[in-house]
């Protein structure tokens, strides 16, 4: 019995150093993992660049007396936080240094549109499509901007391109219905709206 008591006593005296060491090891691992991950987050896939191009390239932005690098992630973060004016400025700077990046121009277009600058949005979506004519989202959002600007004929060109690229989506059909409606072609609009959308409008 006394032997067992002594064993428990020695185990108790070892508990504190073992717990302390485990805490230190966990803290070191957590700091290392945080440093290795950097600014990455799960939402990045939503609007990030294609896998083939890296987003670590930064460009300097003049902010008074200091220069601050702008990355795709930084500009996209401003967009996700609904700071569309900031995102527009950041994506403008980003695309100036990456003029061949369709995703950058697409996000510039979205940011400009959401901040109320339709002209810049239209220009950015056109540039994205110049770089990648198969970019369905640029076709769709450009058509939205054109519809808002009262240009249904021009919008239809991009809507039809989006339908040709992705015939399974109902979104281009809804936009086509809106464009036909704006042109006064009610019968064509009714046909274009997907059945589900017609039910929602009733």
Coordinates of C-alpha atoms in Angstrom, one line a residue:
X1 CA 0.0 0.0 0.0
X2 CA 2.7 2.5 0.9
X3 CA 4.5 1.7 -2.4
X4 CA 1.4 2.6 -4.3
X5 CA 1.0 5.9 -2.4
X6 CA 4.6 6.8 -3.2
X7 CA 4.0 6.1 -6.9
X8 CA 1.0 8.4 -6.9
X9 CA 3.0 11.1 -5.1
X10 CA 5.7 11.0 -7.8
X11 CA 3.1 11.0 -10.5
X12 CA 1.6 14.1 -9.0
X13 CA 4.9 15.9 -8.9
X14 CA 5.4 15.2 -12.6
X15 CA 1.9 16.4 -13.7
X16 CA 2.7 20.2 -13.5
X17 CA 5.9 20.0 -15.7
X18 CA 4.2 17.7 -18.2
X19 CA 1.1 19.9 -18.4
X20 CA 3.3 23.0 -18.7
X21 CA 5.4 21.4 -21.5
X22 CA 2.2 20.3 -23.4
X23 CA 0.9 23.9 -23.2
X24 CA 4.1 25.3 -24.6
X25 CA 4.2 22.8 -27.4
X26 CA 0.5 23.5 -28.3
X27 CA 1.2 27.3 -28.3
X28 CA 4.2 26.9 -30.6
X29 CA 2.2 24.7 -33.0
X30 CA -0.7 27.2 -33.0
X31 CA 1.7 30.1 -33.7
X32 CA 3.4 28.2 -36.5
X33 CA 0.1 27.2 -38.1
X34 CA -1.2 30.8 -37.9
X35 CA 2.0 32.1 -39.5
X36 CA 1.9 29.5 -42.2
X37 CA -1.7 30.2 -43.1
X38 CA -1.3 34.0 -43.3
X39 CA -4.4 35.8 -44.7
X40 CA -6.0 32.8 -46.3
X41 CA -9.6 32.0 -45.5
X42 CA -12.3 29.7 -46.8
X43 CA -14.2 32.4 -48.7
X44 CA -11.3 33.0 -51.0
X45 CA -12.5 30.4 -53.6
X46 CA -15.6 32.5 -54.2
X47 CA -13.9 35.2 -56.1
X48 CA -10.2 34.3 -56.2
X49 CA -8.1 34.1 -59.3
X50 CA -7.8 30.8 -61.3
X51 CA -5.6 28.2 -59.7
X52 CA -2.9 28.7 -62.4
X53 CA -2.1 32.2 -61.4
X54 CA -0.6 33.2 -58.1
X55 CA -2.1 36.0 -56.0
X56 CA 1.0 36.8 -54.0
X57 CA 2.1 39.4 -56.5
X58 CA 1.6 42.8 -54.9
X59 CA 1.6 46.3 -56.3
X60 CA 2.4 49.5 -54.4
X61 CA -0.4 51.9 -53.6
X62 CA 0.5 55.4 -52.5
X63 CA -1.2 56.2 -49.2
X64 CA 0.4 59.5 -48.3
X65 CA 4.0 59.1 -47.2
X66 CA 4.1 55.3 -47.1
X67 CA 3.4 52.7 -49.8
X68 CA 1.2 49.7 -49.1
X69 CA 1.2 46.6 -51.3
X70 CA -2.2 45.6 -52.8
X71 CA -2.9 42.0 -53.4
X72 CA -6.0 40.3 -54.9
X73 CA -6.8 39.0 -51.4
X74 CA -6.7 42.5 -49.9
X75 CA -9.1 43.9 -52.6
X76 CA -11.3 40.9 -52.5
X77 CA -11.5 41.3 -48.7
X78 CA -12.7 44.8 -49.0
X79 CA -15.4 43.6 -51.5
X80 CA -16.5 40.8 -49.1
X81 CA -16.8 43.4 -46.3
X82 CA -19.1 45.4 -48.5
X83 CA -16.6 48.3 -48.7
X84 CA -17.3 48.6 -52.4
X85 CA -15.7 52.0 -52.9
X86 CA -12.4 50.8 -51.3
X87 CA -12.6 47.6 -53.3
X88 CA -13.0 49.6 -56.5
X89 CA -9.9 51.6 -55.8
X90 CA -7.9 48.5 -54.8
X91 CA -9.0 46.5 -57.8
X92 CA -8.2 49.4 -60.1
X93 CA -4.7 49.5 -58.7
X94 CA -4.4 45.8 -58.9
X95 CA -5.5 45.6 -62.5
X96 CA -3.1 48.4 -63.4
X97 CA -0.2 46.1 -62.4
X98 CA -1.9 42.9 -63.7
X99 CA -3.4 44.0 -67.1
X100 CA -3.8 40.5 -68.3
X101 CA -5.9 39.2 -65.3
X102 CA -9.5 38.8 -66.3
X103 CA -10.6 38.0 -62.7
X104 CA -9.1 41.3 -61.5
X105 CA -11.1 43.2 -64.1
X106 CA -14.3 41.2 -63.3
X107 CA -14.0 42.1 -59.6
X108 CA -13.2 45.7 -60.5
X109 CA -16.5 45.7 -62.5
X110 CA -18.5 44.3 -59.6
X111 CA -16.9 46.7 -57.2
X112 CA -17.6 49.7 -59.5
X113 CA -21.1 48.6 -60.1
X114 CA -21.9 48.1 -56.4
X115 CA -20.4 51.5 -55.6
X116 CA -22.6 53.2 -58.2
X117 CA -20.1 53.7 -61.0
X118 CA -21.8 52.0 -64.0
X119 CA -19.5 53.5 -66.5
X120 CA -16.4 52.1 -64.9
X121 CA -18.2 48.8 -64.3
X122 CA -19.1 48.5 -68.0
X123 CA -15.5 49.3 -69.0
X124 CA -14.1 46.7 -66.5
X125 CA -16.5 43.9 -67.6
X126 CA -15.6 44.7 -71.3
X127 CA -11.9 44.4 -70.5
X128 CA -12.5 41.1 -68.6
X129 CA -14.3 39.8 -71.7
X130 CA -11.5 41.1 -74.0
X131 CA -9.1 38.9 -72.0
X132 CA -11.5 35.9 -71.6
X133 CA -14.5 35.9 -73.9
X134 CA -15.8 32.7 -72.2
X135 CA -16.1 34.4 -68.8
X136 CA -19.9 33.8 -68.2
X137 CA -20.1 36.0 -65.0
X138 CA -18.7 39.0 -66.9
X139 CA -21.2 38.5 -69.7
X140 CA -24.1 38.3 -67.1
X141 CA -23.0 41.2 -65.0
X142 CA -22.2 43.4 -68.0
X143 CA -25.8 42.7 -69.2
X144 CA -27.2 43.7 -65.8
X145 CA -25.3 47.0 -66.0
X146 CA -26.5 47.6 -69.6
X147 CA -30.1 46.8 -68.6
X148 CA -29.8 49.3 -65.7
X149 CA -28.4 51.9 -68.2
X150 CA -31.4 51.4 -70.5
X151 CA -29.5 49.4 -73.2
X152 CA -31.5 46.2 -73.6
X153 CA -30.2 45.6 -77.2
X154 CA -26.6 45.6 -76.1
X155 CA -27.5 43.6 -73.0
X156 CA -29.0 40.8 -75.2
X157 CA -25.8 40.3 -77.0
X158 CA -24.0 39.4 -73.7
X159 CA -27.0 37.4 -72.4
X160 CA -27.0 35.3 -75.6
X161 CA -23.3 34.7 -75.3
X162 CA -23.8 33.5 -71.7
X163 CA -26.6 31.2 -72.8
X164 CA -24.3 29.7 -75.5
X165 CA -21.6 29.2 -72.9
X166 CA -23.8 27.8 -70.1
X167 CA -27.2 26.5 -71.3
X168 CA -28.0 24.8 -68.0
X169 CA -28.2 28.0 -65.9
X170 CA -31.6 29.7 -65.5
X171 CA -29.9 33.1 -64.7
X172 CA -29.3 34.1 -68.3
X173 CA -32.9 33.2 -69.2
X174 CA -34.2 35.5 -66.5
X175 CA -32.0 38.3 -67.8
X176 CA -33.1 37.6 -71.3
X177 CA -36.7 37.9 -70.1
X178 CA -35.9 41.3 -68.5
X179 CA -34.2 42.5 -71.7
X180 CA -37.2 41.4 -73.8
X181 CA -39.6 43.1 -71.4
X182 CA -37.5 46.3 -71.6
X183 CA -37.8 46.1 -75.4
X184 CA -41.6 45.8 -75.1
X185 CA -41.5 42.2 -76.4
X186 CA -43.9 40.8 -73.7
X187 CA -44.6 37.5 -75.4
X188 CA -40.9 36.8 -75.8
X189 CA -40.3 37.8 -72.2
X190 CA -42.9 35.3 -71.0
X191 CA -41.2 32.5 -73.0
X192 CA -37.8 33.4 -71.8
X193 CA -38.5 33.5 -68.1
X194 CA -38.0 30.0 -66.6
X195 CA -41.2 28.5 -65.2
X196 CA -40.0 28.8 -61.6
X197 CA -39.4 32.5 -62.1
X198 CA -42.8 33.0 -63.6
X199 CA -44.4 31.4 -60.5
X200 CA -42.3 33.7 -58.3
X201 CA -43.5 36.8 -60.1
X202 CA -47.2 35.9 -59.8

